[in-house]
């Protein structure tokens, strides 16, 4: 169950990045010394600096939130009852 939850979480980040025009280089749910899984992507800010453009900041926020939201769709009771601590 935990592996599926992590897969939904990372897929949420990857799909959001792709849909928002950010290159997705890889995604994994295999843990390492730093995280339980991750998505690597191209230049998130596409040449802009953080805060230089509202659209750039919104894109970064959407990609960041897409993981927990996709995970919540997979297991909505956990989000509702706070067994994972919420978003």
PDB file of C-alpha atoms in Angstrom:
ATOM      1  CA  UNK A   1       0.000   0.000   0.000  1.00  0.00           C
ATOM      2  CA  UNK A   2       2.806   2.442   0.868  1.00  0.00           C
ATOM      3  CA  UNK A   3       4.539   1.796  -2.462  1.00  0.00           C
ATOM      4  CA  UNK A   4       1.347   2.560  -4.414  1.00  0.00           C
ATOM      5  CA  UNK A   5       0.808   5.734  -2.407  1.00  0.00           C
ATOM      6  CA  UNK A   6       4.353   6.871  -3.200  1.00  0.00           C
ATOM      7  CA  UNK A   7       3.856   6.039  -6.884  1.00  0.00           C
ATOM      8  CA  UNK A   8       0.747   8.236  -7.039  1.00  0.00           C
ATOM      9  CA  UNK A   9       2.601  11.008  -5.208  1.00  0.00           C
ATOM     10  CA  UNK A  10       5.585  11.060  -7.570  1.00  0.00           C
ATOM     11  CA  UNK A  11       3.357  10.610 -10.627  1.00  0.00           C
ATOM     12  CA  UNK A  12       1.406  13.675  -9.528  1.00  0.00           C
ATOM     13  CA  UNK A  13       4.572  15.779  -9.565  1.00  0.00           C
ATOM     14  CA  UNK A  14       5.676  14.322 -12.910  1.00  0.00           C
ATOM     15  CA  UNK A  15       2.346  14.763 -14.691  1.00  0.00           C
ATOM     16  CA  UNK A  16       1.918  18.315 -13.418  1.00  0.00           C
ATOM     17  CA  UNK A  17       5.432  19.253 -14.538  1.00  0.00           C
ATOM     18  CA  UNK A  18       4.866  17.731 -17.967  1.00  0.00           C
ATOM     19  CA  UNK A  19       1.488  19.423 -18.406  1.00  0.00           C
ATOM     20  CA  UNK A  20       2.980  22.776 -17.371  1.00  0.00           C
ATOM     21  CA  UNK A  21       5.785  22.535 -19.916  1.00  0.00           C
ATOM     22  CA  UNK A  22       8.630  21.485 -17.628  1.00  0.00           C
ATOM     23  CA  UNK A  23      10.806  18.637 -18.933  1.00  0.00           C
ATOM     24  CA  UNK A  24      10.518  15.485 -16.797  1.00  0.00           C
ATOM     25  CA  UNK A  25      13.823  13.600 -16.824  1.00  0.00           C
ATOM     26  CA  UNK A  26      13.067  10.736 -14.448  1.00  0.00           C
ATOM     27  CA  UNK A  27      10.866   9.583 -11.597  1.00  0.00           C
ATOM     28  CA  UNK A  28      11.362   6.876  -8.995  1.00  0.00           C
ATOM     29  CA  UNK A  29       9.699   5.493  -5.905  1.00  0.00           C
ATOM     30  CA  UNK A  30      12.872   3.700  -4.821  1.00  0.00           C
ATOM     31  CA  UNK A  31      14.215   5.164  -1.580  1.00  0.00           C
ATOM     32  CA  UNK A  32      17.746   6.483  -1.245  1.00  0.00           C
ATOM     33  CA  UNK A  33      19.645   8.268   1.531  1.00  0.00           C
ATOM     34  CA  UNK A  34      17.772  11.531   0.896  1.00  0.00           C
ATOM     35  CA  UNK A  35      14.158  10.687   0.106  1.00  0.00           C
ATOM     36  CA  UNK A  36      11.534   7.980  -0.329  1.00  0.00           C
ATOM     37  CA  UNK A  37      11.254   8.841  -4.036  1.00  0.00           C
ATOM     38  CA  UNK A  38      11.607  11.807  -6.325  1.00  0.00           C
ATOM     39  CA  UNK A  39      11.101  13.348  -9.760  1.00  0.00           C
ATOM     40  CA  UNK A  40      13.932  15.052 -11.603  1.00  0.00           C
ATOM     41  CA  UNK A  41      13.044  17.689 -14.127  1.00  0.00           C
ATOM     42  CA  UNK A  42      14.558  20.344 -16.302  1.00  0.00           C
ATOM     43  CA  UNK A  43      14.715  24.025 -15.428  1.00  0.00           C
ATOM     44  CA  UNK A  44      11.667  24.545 -13.249  1.00  0.00           C
ATOM     45  CA  UNK A  45      11.870  28.290 -13.703  1.00  0.00           C
ATOM     46  CA  UNK A  46      12.662  28.127 -17.422  1.00  0.00           C
ATOM     47  CA  UNK A  47      15.313  30.835 -17.234  1.00  0.00           C
ATOM     48  CA  UNK A  48      13.441  33.076 -14.788  1.00  0.00           C
ATOM     49  CA  UNK A  49      14.478  33.747 -11.222  1.00  0.00           C
ATOM     50  CA  UNK A  50      12.142  32.910  -8.380  1.00  0.00           C
ATOM     51  CA  UNK A  51       9.733  35.775  -7.844  1.00  0.00           C
ATOM     52  CA  UNK A  52      10.500  37.471 -11.156  1.00  0.00           C
ATOM     53  CA  UNK A  53       7.233  36.371 -12.703  1.00  0.00           C
ATOM     54  CA  UNK A  54       3.999  35.370 -11.005  1.00  0.00           C
ATOM     55  CA  UNK A  55       3.303  32.652 -13.604  1.00  0.00           C
ATOM     56  CA  UNK A  56       6.690  31.039 -12.900  1.00  0.00           C
ATOM     57  CA  UNK A  57       6.009  30.958  -9.180  1.00  0.00           C
ATOM     58  CA  UNK A  58       2.507  29.563  -9.732  1.00  0.00           C
ATOM     59  CA  UNK A  59       3.930  26.789 -11.926  1.00  0.00           C
ATOM     60  CA  UNK A  60       6.403  25.800  -9.191  1.00  0.00           C
ATOM     61  CA  UNK A  61       3.634  25.771  -6.574  1.00  0.00           C
ATOM     62  CA  UNK A  62       1.323  23.662  -8.758  1.00  0.00           C
ATOM     63  CA  UNK A  63       4.051  21.083  -9.350  1.00  0.00           C
ATOM     64  CA  UNK A  64       4.873  20.986  -5.640  1.00  0.00           C
ATOM     65  CA  UNK A  65       1.258  20.495  -4.583  1.00  0.00           C
ATOM     66  CA  UNK A  66       0.430  17.949  -7.283  1.00  0.00           C
ATOM     67  CA  UNK A  67       2.219  15.121  -5.425  1.00  0.00           C
ATOM     68  CA  UNK A  68       0.263  15.328  -2.167  1.00  0.00           C
ATOM     69  CA  UNK A  69      -2.988  15.943  -4.061  1.00  0.00           C
ATOM     70  CA  UNK A  70      -2.512  12.878  -6.287  1.00  0.00           C
ATOM     71  CA  UNK A  71      -1.668  10.831  -3.214  1.00  0.00           C
ATOM     72  CA  UNK A  72      -4.834  12.072  -1.497  1.00  0.00           C
ATOM     73  CA  UNK A  73      -6.927  10.959  -4.476  1.00  0.00           C
ATOM     74  CA  UNK A  74      -5.434   7.492  -4.070  1.00  0.00           C
ATOM     75  CA  UNK A  75      -6.137   7.379  -0.341  1.00  0.00           C
ATOM     76  CA  UNK A  76      -8.614  10.163   0.544  1.00  0.00           C
ATOM     77  CA  UNK A  77      -9.446   8.783   4.005  1.00  0.00           C
ATOM     78  CA  UNK A  78      -5.865   9.365   5.152  1.00  0.00           C
ATOM     79  CA  UNK A  79      -6.078  13.013   4.152  1.00  0.00           C
ATOM     80  CA  UNK A  80      -9.556  13.476   5.614  1.00  0.00           C
ATOM     81  CA  UNK A  81      -8.786  11.920   8.996  1.00  0.00           C
ATOM     82  CA  UNK A  82      -5.240  13.217   9.264  1.00  0.00           C
ATOM     83  CA  UNK A  83      -3.459   9.882   9.598  1.00  0.00           C
ATOM     84  CA  UNK A  84      -0.608  11.323   7.513  1.00  0.00           C
ATOM     85  CA  UNK A  85      -0.768  14.738   9.092  1.00  0.00           C
ATOM     86  CA  UNK A  86      -2.679  16.415   6.245  1.00  0.00           C
ATOM     87  CA  UNK A  87      -1.130  18.509   3.507  1.00  0.00           C
TER      88      UNK A  87
END
